Backbone as JSON, one array per atom type, in Angstrom:
{
  "sequence": "MSFLEIDFFQFHARILKEAELPQLTELCIACTDFFQLVEQQPGSKKTAREILQERPSNLPISHKIVWGFEKDFKLVGVVEILRDYPHSGVWYVSLLLLSPELRGNGYGKKLWEAIEQQIKKMGASEVKLIVQEQNPKARKFWERMGFSFEAEVIQVLPFGENRVLRLHKLLSQPAAT",
  "N": [[9.72, -90.95, -15.55], [7.96, -90.58, -13.61], [9.06, -91.15, -11.28], [10.11, -90.9, -7.84], [12.73, -89.78, -6.05], [13.72, -90.8, -2.99], [15.27, -91.05, 0.14], [15.33, -91.39, 3.13], [14.52, -91.64, 6.61], [13.56, -94.2, 6.29], [11.62, -94.18, 4.34], [9.53, -95.13, 1.53], [8.79, -94.28, -1.82], [6.24, -94.28, -4.17], [4.24, -94.36, -7.22], [0.8, -94.01, -6.86], [-1.9, -96.18, -7.81], [-5.08, -97.34, -8.9], [-5.29, -99.93, -7.83], [-4.2, -99.52, -5.25], [-6.11, -98.47, -3.84], [-7.54, -99.51, -1.37], [-5.48, -99.12, 0.56], [-4.92, -96.39, 0.39], [-7.56, -95.55, 1.14], [-7.61, -96.29, 3.82], [-5.66, -94.54, 4.81], [-6.89, -92.09, 4.42], [-9.06, -92.25, 6.08], [-7.7, -92.45, 8.51], [-6.78, -89.92, 8.56], [-8.94, -88.38, 9.14], [-9.32, -85.95, 10.7], [-8.14, -83.85, 9.22], [-9.84, -83.92, 6.85], [-12.29, -83.4, 7.95], [-11.84, -80.79, 8.87], [-11.33, -79.26, 6.48], [-13.24, -80.13, 4.51], [-15.42, -80.68, 5.79], [-16.35, -83.3, 6.23], [-15.79, -86.68, 6.97], [-12.69, -88.62, 6.18], [-12.72, -91.03, 3.54], [-13.56, -93.96, 1.53], [-14.63, -92.71, -0.83], [-13.26, -90.24, -0.65], [-10.49, -91.31, -1.06], [-10.76, -92.26, -3.64], [-11.34, -89.97, -5.18], [-8.84, -88.61, -4.82], [-7.2, -90.17, -6.36], [-8.43, -90.06, -8.88], [-9.87, -87.57, -9.6], [-9.57, -84.5, -11.46], [-9.06, -81.39, -13.28], [-11.15, -80.97, -16.09], [-9.88, -80.28, -18.44], [-7.34, -81.3, -18.21], [-5.1, -83.68, -19.09], [-5.05, -87.2, -18.09], [-2.39, -88.13, -17.84], [-1.09, -86.04, -16.77], [-1.54, -85.98, -14.0], [-0.23, -86.75, -11.0], [0.1, -89.04, -8.23], [1.75, -89.54, -5.64], [2.54, -92.09, -3.26], [3.66, -92.52, 0.04], [5.39, -94.81, 1.95], [6.18, -96.27, 4.95], [7.75, -98.68, 6.86], [6.36, -100.64, 5.35], [3.7, -99.74, 5.32], [1.2, -97.3, 4.0], [1.61, -94.15, 4.67], [1.5, -91.5, 3.9], [0.65, -89.13, 1.25], [0.88, -87.39, -1.78], [-0.65, -85.37, -4.09], [-0.42, -84.06, -7.26], [-0.71, -81.8, -9.9], [0.49, -81.66, -13.1], [2.0, -79.09, -15.2], [-0.2, -77.25, -14.79], [-1.83, -74.42, -13.93], [-0.85, -74.0, -16.41], [1.86, -74.57, -18.81], [4.86, -75.57, -17.04], [4.08, -74.68, -14.66], [3.17, -76.23, -11.67], [0.66, -77.82, -9.77], [-0.11, -78.33, -6.4], [-2.33, -80.36, -5.12], [-2.84, -81.74, -2.82], [-1.11, -82.57, 0.14], [-0.48, -84.95, 2.41], [-0.08, -86.3, 5.58], [-0.12, -89.11, 7.88], [-1.51, -88.86, 11.11], [0.29, -89.51, 13.18], [2.83, -88.83, 12.23], [3.01, -86.18, 11.88], [4.42, -82.92, 12.59], [7.03, -83.72, 13.11], [9.06, -83.08, 11.38], [8.89, -84.74, 9.22], [7.14, -83.88, 7.15], [8.39, -81.73, 6.01], [10.85, -82.81, 5.06], [9.82, -84.57, 3.18], [8.47, -82.83, 1.5], [10.83, -81.37, 0.51], [12.15, -83.36, -1.03], [10.16, -83.95, -2.93], [9.96, -81.37, -4.15], [12.53, -81.16, -5.33], [12.38, -83.29, -7.12], [10.15, -82.54, -8.83], [11.22, -80.21, -9.91], [13.35, -81.37, -11.39], [11.73, -82.5, -13.3], [10.74, -80.48, -14.73], [9.21, -78.45, -13.59], [8.74, -75.0, -12.95], [7.42, -73.26, -11.31], [5.33, -73.48, -8.35], [2.04, -73.97, -7.27], [-0.52, -73.72, -4.85], [-3.44, -74.19, -2.65], [-4.64, -72.99, 0.51], [-6.85, -73.7, 2.97], [-8.54, -71.19, 4.83], [-9.25, -71.87, 7.44], [-7.15, -73.54, 8.29], [-4.67, -72.78, 9.64], [-2.21, -73.88, 10.49], [-1.25, -75.26, 8.3], [-0.88, -73.26, 6.52], [1.28, -71.99, 7.72], [3.2, -73.9, 7.62], [3.6, -74.15, 4.85], [4.5, -71.57, 4.2], [6.95, -71.82, 5.66], [8.17, -73.45, 4.0], [8.85, -71.84, 1.85], [6.81, -70.64, 0.26], [4.72, -68.07, -0.89], [2.13, -65.65, -0.33], [-0.29, -65.31, -2.77], [-3.06, -64.81, -3.64], [-6.4, -64.26, -2.41], [-9.02, -66.43, -2.47], [-12.25, -67.96, -3.26], [-13.2, -71.22, -2.53], [-15.34, -73.48, -3.97], [-17.27, -76.1, -2.77], [-18.99, -79.23, -2.48], [-20.5, -79.09, -0.05], [-20.59, -76.41, 0.5], [-18.79, -73.31, 0.77], [-15.35, -72.35, 0.99], [-13.04, -70.08, 2.31], [-10.02, -69.39, 0.87], [-6.46, -69.33, 0.59], [-4.44, -68.67, -1.99], [-1.2, -69.75, -2.66], [2.12, -69.48, -3.88], [5.32, -70.48, -5.25], [8.32, -69.76, -6.79], [10.46, -71.65, -8.59], [14.0, -72.52, -8.8], [15.7, -73.81, -11.56], [17.48, -76.7, -11.83], [21.06, -76.84, -12.33], [22.56, -77.22, -15.61], [24.03, -80.23, -16.57]],
  "CA": [[9.29, -89.57, -15.35], [7.16, -90.37, -12.43], [9.85, -91.67, -10.05], [10.59, -89.89, -6.8], [13.9, -90.32, -5.38], [13.65, -90.49, -1.58], [15.99, -91.99, 0.9], [15.46, -90.88, 4.45], [13.46, -92.07, 7.5], [13.1, -95.47, 5.78], [10.4, -93.86, 3.5], [9.59, -95.58, 0.13], [7.76, -93.49, -2.48], [5.8, -94.96, -5.51], [3.07, -93.8, -7.87], [-0.32, -94.89, -6.5], [-2.78, -96.53, -8.81], [-6.35, -97.9, -8.5], [-5.05, -101.13, -6.9], [-3.81, -99.08, -3.86], [-7.36, -97.77, -3.24], [-7.69, -99.8, -0.09], [-4.56, -98.51, 1.49], [-5.3, -94.97, 0.44], [-8.82, -95.25, 1.97], [-7.22, -96.4, 5.18], [-4.83, -93.38, 5.18], [-7.76, -90.97, 4.43], [-9.86, -92.51, 7.34], [-6.78, -92.05, 9.58], [-6.58, -88.43, 8.56], [-10.26, -87.64, 9.15], [-9.36, -84.7, 11.28], [-7.98, -83.0, 8.14], [-10.88, -83.74, 5.89], [-13.41, -82.67, 8.74], [-11.47, -79.34, 8.92], [-11.36, -78.55, 5.15], [-14.29, -80.52, 3.73], [-16.59, -80.85, 6.78], [-16.75, -84.68, 6.21], [-14.63, -87.55, 7.32], [-11.98, -89.38, 5.13], [-13.47, -92.2, 3.21], [-13.2, -94.5, 0.15], [-14.85, -91.72, -1.82], [-12.12, -89.27, -0.67], [-9.46, -91.72, -1.66], [-11.08, -92.31, -5.11], [-11.15, -88.6, -5.66], [-7.5, -88.26, -4.87], [-6.62, -90.93, -7.42], [-9.08, -89.85, -10.12], [-10.31, -86.17, -10.0], [-8.66, -83.58, -12.06], [-9.73, -80.62, -14.24], [-11.54, -81.65, -17.29], [-8.97, -80.02, -19.64], [-6.13, -81.77, -17.93], [-4.93, -85.14, -19.34], [-4.76, -87.92, -16.83], [-1.03, -88.2, -17.68], [-0.59, -84.92, -16.0], [-1.84, -86.17, -12.64], [0.69, -87.58, -10.18], [-0.22, -89.17, -6.97], [2.83, -90.38, -5.01], [2.3, -92.59, -1.91], [4.92, -92.77, 0.85], [5.31, -95.9, 2.76], [7.06, -96.56, 6.05], [7.43, -100.05, 7.47], [5.31, -101.25, 4.53], [2.34, -99.07, 5.45], [1.04, -96.09, 3.53], [1.61, -92.97, 5.68], [1.46, -90.06, 3.3], [0.32, -89.04, -0.1], [0.86, -86.13, -2.39], [-1.39, -85.18, -5.37], [0.11, -83.06, -7.98], [-1.06, -81.75, -11.31], [1.81, -81.18, -13.87], [1.65, -78.15, -16.14], [-1.54, -76.76, -14.52], [-2.84, -74.19, -14.96], [-0.17, -73.87, -17.74], [3.19, -75.17, -18.91], [5.79, -75.09, -16.17], [3.52, -74.46, -13.3], [2.63, -77.37, -11.12], [-0.19, -77.4, -8.67], [-0.17, -79.33, -5.28], [-3.68, -80.44, -4.74], [-2.79, -82.37, -1.43], [0.07, -83.18, 0.87], [-1.2, -85.44, 3.5], [0.7, -87.4, 6.35], [-0.89, -89.71, 9.01], [-1.36, -87.95, 12.21], [1.42, -89.77, 14.12], [4.06, -88.4, 11.66], [2.9, -84.78, 11.76], [5.13, -82.23, 13.52], [8.34, -84.31, 13.37], [9.97, -82.91, 10.3], [8.68, -85.64, 8.01], [6.62, -83.18, 6.01], [9.48, -80.77, 5.33], [11.64, -83.67, 4.31], [8.98, -85.15, 1.96], [8.34, -81.73, 0.5], [12.06, -81.05, -0.12], [12.28, -84.36, -2.07], [9.12, -83.67, -3.95], [10.35, -80.21, -4.93], [13.68, -81.4, -6.13], [12.07, -84.16, -8.25], [9.43, -81.85, -9.83], [12.13, -79.31, -10.66], [13.89, -82.09, -12.5], [10.72, -82.85, -14.35], [10.29, -79.28, -15.57], [8.52, -77.26, -12.9], [9.42, -73.68, -12.6], [6.61, -72.63, -10.23], [4.37, -74.47, -7.71], [0.9, -73.31, -6.64], [-1.44, -74.43, -3.93], [-4.26, -73.37, -1.85], [-4.66, -73.44, 1.94], [-8.03, -73.19, 3.58], [-8.36, -70.22, 5.87], [-9.38, -72.47, 8.7], [-6.19, -74.47, 8.55], [-3.43, -71.94, 9.79], [-1.01, -74.82, 10.52], [-0.86, -75.63, 6.9], [-0.24, -72.04, 5.91], [2.62, -71.71, 8.37], [4.1, -74.97, 7.0], [3.98, -73.85, 3.53], [5.38, -70.42, 4.2], [8.25, -72.13, 5.97], [8.83, -74.11, 2.75], [9.26, -70.77, 0.94], [5.66, -70.23, -0.54], [4.23, -66.71, -0.43], [0.74, -65.24, -0.71], [-0.65, -64.74, -4.16], [-4.39, -64.24, -3.71], [-7.48, -64.85, -1.67], [-10.18, -66.87, -3.37], [-13.32, -68.85, -2.63], [-13.28, -72.53, -3.04], [-16.74, -73.95, -3.97], [-17.27, -77.46, -2.51], [-20.32, -79.66, -2.38], [-21.19, -78.68, 1.25], [-20.55, -74.86, 0.72], [-17.67, -72.58, 0.29], [-14.25, -72.15, 1.85], [-12.22, -68.94, 1.88], [-8.65, -70.01, 0.75], [-5.4, -68.51, 0.16], [-3.57, -69.21, -3.08], [0.15, -69.62, -2.3], [3.1, -69.89, -4.91], [6.79, -70.53, -5.05], [9.06, -69.91, -7.97], [11.61, -72.74, -8.42], [15.17, -72.39, -9.72], [16.01, -75.01, -12.32], [18.89, -77.36, -11.58], [22.21, -76.51, -13.28], [22.81, -78.23, -16.66], [25.25, -81.05, -16.44]],
  "C": [[8.51, -89.52, -14.15], [7.84, -90.97, -11.2], [10.18, -90.58, -9.16], [11.52, -90.5, -6.06], [13.66, -89.85, -3.91], [14.38, -91.56, -0.76], [16.27, -91.35, 2.26], [14.31, -91.56, 5.33], [12.88, -93.35, 7.1], [11.63, -95.27, 4.94], [10.56, -94.57, 2.0], [8.52, -94.87, -0.6], [7.46, -94.21, -3.84], [4.49, -94.3, -5.95], [1.93, -94.75, -7.37], [-1.27, -95.06, -7.74], [-4.09, -97.08, -8.19], [-6.15, -98.99, -7.55], [-4.8, -100.76, -5.51], [-5.05, -98.48, -3.21], [-7.72, -98.16, -1.73], [-6.79, -99.19, 1.02], [-4.66, -96.96, 1.55], [-6.49, -94.68, 1.22], [-8.41, -95.3, 3.44], [-6.45, -95.18, 5.69], [-5.92, -92.24, 5.31], [-8.72, -91.13, 5.68], [-8.92, -92.04, 8.45], [-6.67, -90.53, 9.69], [-7.98, -87.76, 8.5], [-10.15, -86.28, 9.75], [-9.0, -83.59, 10.21], [-9.15, -82.8, 7.22], [-12.16, -83.08, 6.61], [-12.95, -81.09, 8.71], [-11.69, -78.64, 7.62], [-12.55, -78.92, 4.34], [-15.57, -80.69, 4.58], [-17.18, -82.28, 6.58], [-15.53, -85.58, 6.48], [-14.01, -88.2, 6.04], [-12.65, -90.6, 4.74], [-12.98, -92.82, 1.85], [-13.4, -93.49, -0.94], [-13.77, -90.65, -1.88], [-11.06, -89.98, -1.3], [-9.59, -91.84, -3.17], [-10.77, -90.99, -5.76], [-9.68, -88.19, -5.84], [-6.81, -89.0, -6.06], [-7.16, -90.52, -8.75], [-9.41, -88.35, -10.58], [-9.21, -85.27, -10.53], [-9.51, -82.63, -12.97], [-10.05, -81.24, -15.5], [-10.59, -81.43, -18.4], [-7.58, -80.46, -19.42], [-5.98, -83.22, -18.22], [-4.49, -85.96, -18.1], [-3.21, -88.11, -16.68], [-0.39, -87.08, -16.84], [-0.93, -84.84, -14.52], [-0.9, -87.19, -12.04], [0.18, -87.79, -8.78], [0.79, -90.17, -6.41], [2.3, -90.8, -3.59], [3.6, -92.69, -1.2], [4.5, -93.89, 1.85], [6.45, -95.92, 3.78], [6.75, -97.79, 6.71], [6.28, -100.76, 6.7], [3.86, -100.81, 4.72], [2.35, -97.69, 4.89], [0.69, -94.99, 4.55], [1.5, -91.64, 5.15], [1.12, -90.2, 1.81], [0.46, -87.55, -0.57], [0.23, -86.22, -3.75], [-0.91, -83.89, -6.07], [-0.41, -82.98, -9.4], [0.05, -80.97, -12.08], [1.23, -80.16, -14.85], [0.17, -77.68, -15.95], [-1.32, -75.55, -13.56], [-2.17, -74.07, -16.39], [1.19, -74.45, -17.57], [4.16, -74.66, -17.82], [5.26, -74.73, -14.74], [2.84, -75.71, -12.82], [1.81, -77.09, -9.86], [-0.29, -78.57, -7.62], [-1.58, -79.26, -4.8], [-3.77, -80.96, -3.23], [-1.53, -82.88, -1.07], [-0.48, -83.57, 2.2], [-0.21, -86.46, 4.25], [-0.25, -87.84, 7.5], [-0.54, -88.9, 10.23], [-0.11, -88.25, 13.09], [2.8, -89.34, 13.57], [4.03, -86.87, 11.64], [3.84, -84.19, 12.87], [6.46, -82.67, 13.83], [9.33, -84.08, 12.31], [9.83, -83.75, 9.0], [8.08, -84.8, 6.86], [7.43, -82.33, 5.23], [10.42, -81.75, 4.58], [11.11, -84.19, 3.09], [8.96, -84.0, 0.95], [9.63, -81.34, -0.2], [12.4, -82.16, -1.2], [11.41, -84.28, -3.23], [9.5, -82.45, -4.81], [11.56, -80.47, -5.75], [13.36, -82.35, -7.42], [11.22, -83.35, -9.3], [10.31, -80.77, -10.6], [12.85, -80.14, -11.81], [13.01, -82.41, -13.67], [10.15, -81.6, -15.08], [9.51, -78.21, -14.84], [9.19, -76.17, -12.65], [8.7, -72.92, -11.6], [5.62, -73.73, -9.71], [3.37, -73.57, -7.12], [0.17, -74.28, -5.82], [-2.35, -73.5, -3.25], [-4.19, -73.96, -0.4], [-6.0, -72.87, 2.42], [-7.74, -72.24, 4.79], [-8.42, -70.84, 7.29], [-8.35, -73.57, 9.13], [-4.77, -73.6, 8.59], [-2.19, -72.72, 9.91], [-0.43, -74.93, 9.23], [-0.23, -74.31, 6.26], [1.15, -71.74, 6.39], [3.62, -72.79, 7.78], [4.59, -74.61, 5.6], [4.78, -72.57, 3.34], [6.77, -70.71, 4.59], [8.98, -72.87, 4.81], [9.13, -73.09, 1.56], [8.09, -70.26, 0.01], [5.25, -68.92, 0.1], [2.85, -66.57, -0.97], [0.58, -64.76, -2.11], [-2.03, -64.14, -4.17], [-5.33, -65.01, -2.76], [-8.64, -65.21, -2.53], [-11.15, -67.64, -2.7], [-13.26, -70.13, -3.43], [-14.74, -73.1, -2.96], [-16.6, -75.52, -3.86], [-18.79, -77.93, -2.45], [-21.12, -79.22, -1.2], [-21.25, -77.13, 1.4], [-19.35, -74.29, 0.05], [-16.61, -72.51, 1.32], [-13.49, -70.94, 1.31], [-10.74, -69.58, 1.92], [-7.67, -69.11, 0.24], [-4.56, -69.27, -0.85], [-2.02, -68.85, -2.78], [1.03, -70.08, -3.58], [4.62, -69.88, -4.49], [7.41, -70.71, -6.48], [10.28, -70.85, -7.66], [12.75, -72.39, -9.28], [15.47, -73.78, -10.39], [17.41, -75.45, -11.92], [19.88, -77.0, -12.68], [22.25, -77.63, -14.29], [24.0, -78.9, -16.36], [25.75, -81.4, -17.78]]
}
């Protein structure tokens, strides 16, 4: 159920566990530009641990999926997804992150397309996510992926608040075989 089929650009996808904390920490540090922009703090081991562990208190750990993407045996991307959150059939993308050298080359689009196909097979009928107002590139990316505006909300973080846009996309289910 947690396998992601992906076969392009020599990427290998796998579920990340606690044992991969050092590699995920390295990726978070490499992506400090993103974490500074949205959280006003650098990427760190704490950030990596949060990606692996944090979830809403009412969501079972089995509903959290963290896929890592490797290229040439190096972790270069991660997606954090909550299955059936906030309710059945709706999946929530907490994070899609690529190392800086891979951004802007079509990798994010290809990764998202593979992820979307897989979560549809796993029962997702809708996907939700938020984009921080100060990250217009992310909003443009997600809109190109077919997401549309749902609401403007305030995200409360330890350092303060972010104005964020909640986006969503309805997914068509694959045809029965």
